[in-house]
Coordinates of C-alpha atoms and ligand atoms in Angstrom, one line a residue:
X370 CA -25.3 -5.2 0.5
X371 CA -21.7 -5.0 0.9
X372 CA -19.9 -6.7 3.7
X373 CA -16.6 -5.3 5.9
X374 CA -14.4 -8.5 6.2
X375 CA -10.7 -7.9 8.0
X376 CA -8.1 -9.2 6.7
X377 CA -4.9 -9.6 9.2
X378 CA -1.8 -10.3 7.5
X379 CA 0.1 -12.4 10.8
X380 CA 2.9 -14.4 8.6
X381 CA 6.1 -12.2 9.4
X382 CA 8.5 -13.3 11.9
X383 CA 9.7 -9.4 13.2
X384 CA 13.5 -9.7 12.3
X385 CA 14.0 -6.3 13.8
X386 CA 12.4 -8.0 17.1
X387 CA 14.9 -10.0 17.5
X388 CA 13.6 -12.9 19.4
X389 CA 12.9 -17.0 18.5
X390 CA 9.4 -16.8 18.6
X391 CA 7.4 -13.8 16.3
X392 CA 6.8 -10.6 17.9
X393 CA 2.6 -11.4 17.6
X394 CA 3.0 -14.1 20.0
X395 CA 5.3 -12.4 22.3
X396 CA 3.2 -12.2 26.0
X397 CA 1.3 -9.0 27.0
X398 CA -1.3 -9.1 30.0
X399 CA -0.6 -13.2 29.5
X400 CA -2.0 -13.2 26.5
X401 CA -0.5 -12.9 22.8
X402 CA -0.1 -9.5 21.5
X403 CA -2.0 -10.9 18.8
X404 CA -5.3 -11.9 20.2
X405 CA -5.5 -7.7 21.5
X406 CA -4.9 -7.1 18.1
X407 CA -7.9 -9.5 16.9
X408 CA -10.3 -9.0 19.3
X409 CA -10.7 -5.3 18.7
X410 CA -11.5 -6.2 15.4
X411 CA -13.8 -9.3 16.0
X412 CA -15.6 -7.0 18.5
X413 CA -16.7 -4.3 16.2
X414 CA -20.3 -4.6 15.2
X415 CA -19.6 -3.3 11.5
X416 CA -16.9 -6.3 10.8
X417 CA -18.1 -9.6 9.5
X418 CA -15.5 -11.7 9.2
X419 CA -12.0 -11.7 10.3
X420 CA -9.5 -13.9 8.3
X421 CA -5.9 -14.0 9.9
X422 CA -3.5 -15.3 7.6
X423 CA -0.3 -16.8 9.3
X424 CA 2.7 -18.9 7.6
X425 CA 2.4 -22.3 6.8
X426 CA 5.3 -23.1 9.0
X427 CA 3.9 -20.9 12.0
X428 CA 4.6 -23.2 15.4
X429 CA 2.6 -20.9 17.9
X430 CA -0.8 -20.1 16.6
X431 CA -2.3 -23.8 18.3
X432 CA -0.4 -22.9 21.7
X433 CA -2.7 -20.5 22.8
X434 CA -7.1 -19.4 22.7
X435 CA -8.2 -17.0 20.1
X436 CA -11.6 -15.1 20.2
X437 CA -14.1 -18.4 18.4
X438 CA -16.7 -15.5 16.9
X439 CA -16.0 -14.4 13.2
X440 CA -12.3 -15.6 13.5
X441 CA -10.7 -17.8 9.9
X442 CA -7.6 -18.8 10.2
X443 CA -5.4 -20.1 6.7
X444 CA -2.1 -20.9 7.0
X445 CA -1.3 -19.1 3.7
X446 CA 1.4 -16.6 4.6
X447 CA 3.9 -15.7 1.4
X448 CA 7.1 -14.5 1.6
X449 CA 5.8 -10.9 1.9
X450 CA 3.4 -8.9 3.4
X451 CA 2.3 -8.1 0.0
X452 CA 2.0 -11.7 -0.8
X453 CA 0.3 -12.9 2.3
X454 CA -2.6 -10.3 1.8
X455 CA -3.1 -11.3 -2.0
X456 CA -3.2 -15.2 -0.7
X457 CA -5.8 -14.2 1.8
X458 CA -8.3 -12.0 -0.8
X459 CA -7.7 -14.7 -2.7
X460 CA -8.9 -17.3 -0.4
X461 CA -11.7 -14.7 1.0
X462 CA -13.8 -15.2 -2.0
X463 CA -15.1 -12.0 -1.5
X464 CA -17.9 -9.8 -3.8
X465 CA -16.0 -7.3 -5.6
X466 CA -17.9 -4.5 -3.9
X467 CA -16.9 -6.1 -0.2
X468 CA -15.1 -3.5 1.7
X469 CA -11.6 -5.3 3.1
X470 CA -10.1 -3.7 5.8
X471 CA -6.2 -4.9 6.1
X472 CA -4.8 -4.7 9.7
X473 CA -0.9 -5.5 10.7
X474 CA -0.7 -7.8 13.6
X475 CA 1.5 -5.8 15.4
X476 CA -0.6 -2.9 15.8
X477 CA -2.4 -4.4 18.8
X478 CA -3.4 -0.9 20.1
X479 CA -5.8 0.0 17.5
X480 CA -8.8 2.0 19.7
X481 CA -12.3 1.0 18.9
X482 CA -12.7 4.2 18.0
X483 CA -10.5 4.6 15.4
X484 CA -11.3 1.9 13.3
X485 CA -15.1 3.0 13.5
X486 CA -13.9 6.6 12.3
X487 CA -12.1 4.9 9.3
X488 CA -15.0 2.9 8.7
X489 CA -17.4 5.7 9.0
X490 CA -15.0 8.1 6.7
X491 CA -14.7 5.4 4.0
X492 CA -18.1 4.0 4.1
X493 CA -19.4 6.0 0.7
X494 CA -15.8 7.0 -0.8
X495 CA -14.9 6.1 -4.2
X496 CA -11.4 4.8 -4.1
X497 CA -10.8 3.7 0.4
X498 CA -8.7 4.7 2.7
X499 CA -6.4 4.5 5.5
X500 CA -5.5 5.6 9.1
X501 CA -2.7 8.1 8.9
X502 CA -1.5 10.4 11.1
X503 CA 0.7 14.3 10.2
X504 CA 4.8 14.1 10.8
X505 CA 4.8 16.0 13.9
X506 CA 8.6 15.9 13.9
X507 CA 11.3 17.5 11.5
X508 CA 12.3 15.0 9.1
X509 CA 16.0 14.1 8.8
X510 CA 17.5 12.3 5.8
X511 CA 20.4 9.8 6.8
X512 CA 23.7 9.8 5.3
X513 CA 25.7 6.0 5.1
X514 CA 28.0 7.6 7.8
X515 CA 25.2 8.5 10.3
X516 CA 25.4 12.2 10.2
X517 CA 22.3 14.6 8.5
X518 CA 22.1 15.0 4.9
X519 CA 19.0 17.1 4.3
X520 CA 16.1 17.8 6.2
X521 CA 13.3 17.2 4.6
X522 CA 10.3 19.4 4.4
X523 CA 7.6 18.0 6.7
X524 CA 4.5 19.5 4.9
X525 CA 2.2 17.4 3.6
X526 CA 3.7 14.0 5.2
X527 CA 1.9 11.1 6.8
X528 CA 2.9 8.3 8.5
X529 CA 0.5 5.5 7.3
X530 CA -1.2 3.4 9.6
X531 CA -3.4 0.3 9.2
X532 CA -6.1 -0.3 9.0
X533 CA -6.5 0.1 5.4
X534 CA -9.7 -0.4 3.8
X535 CA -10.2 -0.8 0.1
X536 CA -13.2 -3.0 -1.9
X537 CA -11.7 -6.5 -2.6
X538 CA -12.0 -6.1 -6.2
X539 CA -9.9 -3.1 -6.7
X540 CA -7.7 -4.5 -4.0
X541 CA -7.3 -7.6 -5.7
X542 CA -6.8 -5.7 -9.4
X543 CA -4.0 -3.7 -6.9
X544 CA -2.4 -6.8 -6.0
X545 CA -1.7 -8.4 -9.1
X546 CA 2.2 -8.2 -8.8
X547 CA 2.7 -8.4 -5.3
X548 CA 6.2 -9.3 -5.6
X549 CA 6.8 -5.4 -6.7
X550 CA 9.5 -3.9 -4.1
X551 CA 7.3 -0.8 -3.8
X552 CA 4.6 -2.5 -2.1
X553 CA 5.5 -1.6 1.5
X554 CA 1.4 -1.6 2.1
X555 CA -2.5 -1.5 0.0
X556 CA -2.4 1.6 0.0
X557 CA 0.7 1.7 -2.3
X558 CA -0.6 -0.7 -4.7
X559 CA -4.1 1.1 -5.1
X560 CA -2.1 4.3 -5.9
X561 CA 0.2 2.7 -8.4
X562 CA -3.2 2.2 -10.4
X563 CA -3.7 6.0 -10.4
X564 CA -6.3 6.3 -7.2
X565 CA -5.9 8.7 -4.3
X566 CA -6.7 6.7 -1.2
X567 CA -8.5 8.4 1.9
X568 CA -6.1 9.9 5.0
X569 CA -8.4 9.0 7.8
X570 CA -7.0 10.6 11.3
X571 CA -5.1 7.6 13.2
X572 CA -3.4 7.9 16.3
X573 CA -0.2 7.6 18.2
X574 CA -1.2 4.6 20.3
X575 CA -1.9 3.0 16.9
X576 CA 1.8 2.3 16.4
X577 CA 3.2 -0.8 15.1
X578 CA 5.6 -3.2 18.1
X579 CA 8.7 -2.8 16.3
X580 CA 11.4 -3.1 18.8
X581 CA 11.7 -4.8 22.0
X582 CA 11.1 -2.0 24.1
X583 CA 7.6 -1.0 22.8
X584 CA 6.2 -4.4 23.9
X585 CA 6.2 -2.4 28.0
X586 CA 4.5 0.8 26.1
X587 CA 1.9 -1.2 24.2
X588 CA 0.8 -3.1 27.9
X589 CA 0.9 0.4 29.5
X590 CA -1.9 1.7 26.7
X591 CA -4.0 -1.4 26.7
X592 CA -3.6 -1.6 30.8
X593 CA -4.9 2.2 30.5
X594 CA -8.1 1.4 28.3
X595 CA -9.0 -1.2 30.7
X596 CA -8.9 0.9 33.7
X597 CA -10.8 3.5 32.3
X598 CA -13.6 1.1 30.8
Ligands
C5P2012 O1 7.4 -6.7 9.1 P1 6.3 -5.7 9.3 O2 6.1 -5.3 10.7 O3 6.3 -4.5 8.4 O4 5.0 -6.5 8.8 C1 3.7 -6.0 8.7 C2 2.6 -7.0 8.8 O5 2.7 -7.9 7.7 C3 2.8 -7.9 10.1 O6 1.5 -8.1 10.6 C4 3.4 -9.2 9.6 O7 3.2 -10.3 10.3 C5 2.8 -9.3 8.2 N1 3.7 -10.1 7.2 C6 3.1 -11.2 6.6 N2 3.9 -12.0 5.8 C7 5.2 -11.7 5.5 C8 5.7 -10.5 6.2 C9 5.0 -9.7 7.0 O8 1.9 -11.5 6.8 N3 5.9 -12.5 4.8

């Protein structure tokens, strides 16, 4: 039987953070934003394994206590996102028919829910899937100058989330060139090979710490979920 193994790609410092030490080890609750973001994950029944990948220069990982159960840890991280998830499916060792289910590190507010209804969605589809969720807002396209150069038709455009779930051996087959500027996430690479990946409903709390100022709304959500536990 096929196993669900998560694969958290952890190696990116967060240039748009802006701070010394990587947004995923920035403080929320006293804890890394991380270890929310791994033990939603370790904590779901349908998830195997977790592998977090993390740069081989990463300074903060042995500061602090991680969830013990189903938790790998390779200090493996490339020089892209791309790159640190092909080092870790490569490490995983994984039966091709394996389900692997990447998750960003910053997305520390992924509800158990979702990821069940991903993994539920996905469980007997052909090709995988993602978390996605509809552009509610109208799109603008930027000039250089910072003034509106078109506004582009929202219909039919998703934001894509993570996770995103795809068997390792198509994954793998995906990843073959990681280096290739339009991987900006798996999804992209299993659609350059011609396959139409899953939308799987996300949500808005599912949003990736980008910024300094999302670090106070991603303690609100999580401070929420605990109160109404
Ligand atoms: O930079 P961005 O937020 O888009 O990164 C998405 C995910 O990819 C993060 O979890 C980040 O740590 C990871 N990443 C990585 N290796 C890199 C760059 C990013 O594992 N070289």
């Amino acid at each position: 039987m096929s196993r669900r193994i998560a694969l958290v790609p952890a190696a990116g410092h967060g240039s748009r953070f802006g701070t010394a030490t990587p947004k995923q080890y920035q403080l929320l609750h006293g804890r890394p934003l991380l270890a929310h973001t791994l033990d939603t994950l370790c904590d779901c029944a349908a998830i195997a394994r977790v592998l977090l990948v993390i740069s081989p220069q990463d300074e903060w990982f042995d500061l602090y206590r991680w969830p013990q159960a189903k938790l790998d840890v390779l200090r493996i991280g490339g020089n892209s996102r791309a790159q640190s998830v092909a080092n870790g499916l490569a490490a995983l060792q994984a039966d091709d028919d394996d389900w692997v289910l990447v998750h960003d590190a910053a997305r520390c507010c992924l509800s158990a829910d979702a990821l069940q209804r991903l993994i539920d969605t996905v469980a007997d589809d052909a090709v995988g899937g993602l978390l996605a969720q509809p552009v509610a807002d109208t799109v603008k396209q930027g000039s250089a100058a910072g003034r509106v150069s078109a506004t582009v038709p929202r219909d039919g455009l998703w934001l894509a989330q993570t996770p995103q779930m795809f068997r390792a051996g198509l994954l793998a087959e995906a990843l073959q060139d990681p280096a290739h500027p339009a991987l900006t996430d798996e999804a992209s690479a299993i659609e350059r090979l011609g396959h139409a990946p899953r939308l799987v409903a996300g949500e808005a709390q599912n949003f990736k710490v980008t910024w300094p100022g999302d670090l106070a709304l991603a303690a609100a959500i999580l401070a929420a979920r605990k109160d109404n536990a």
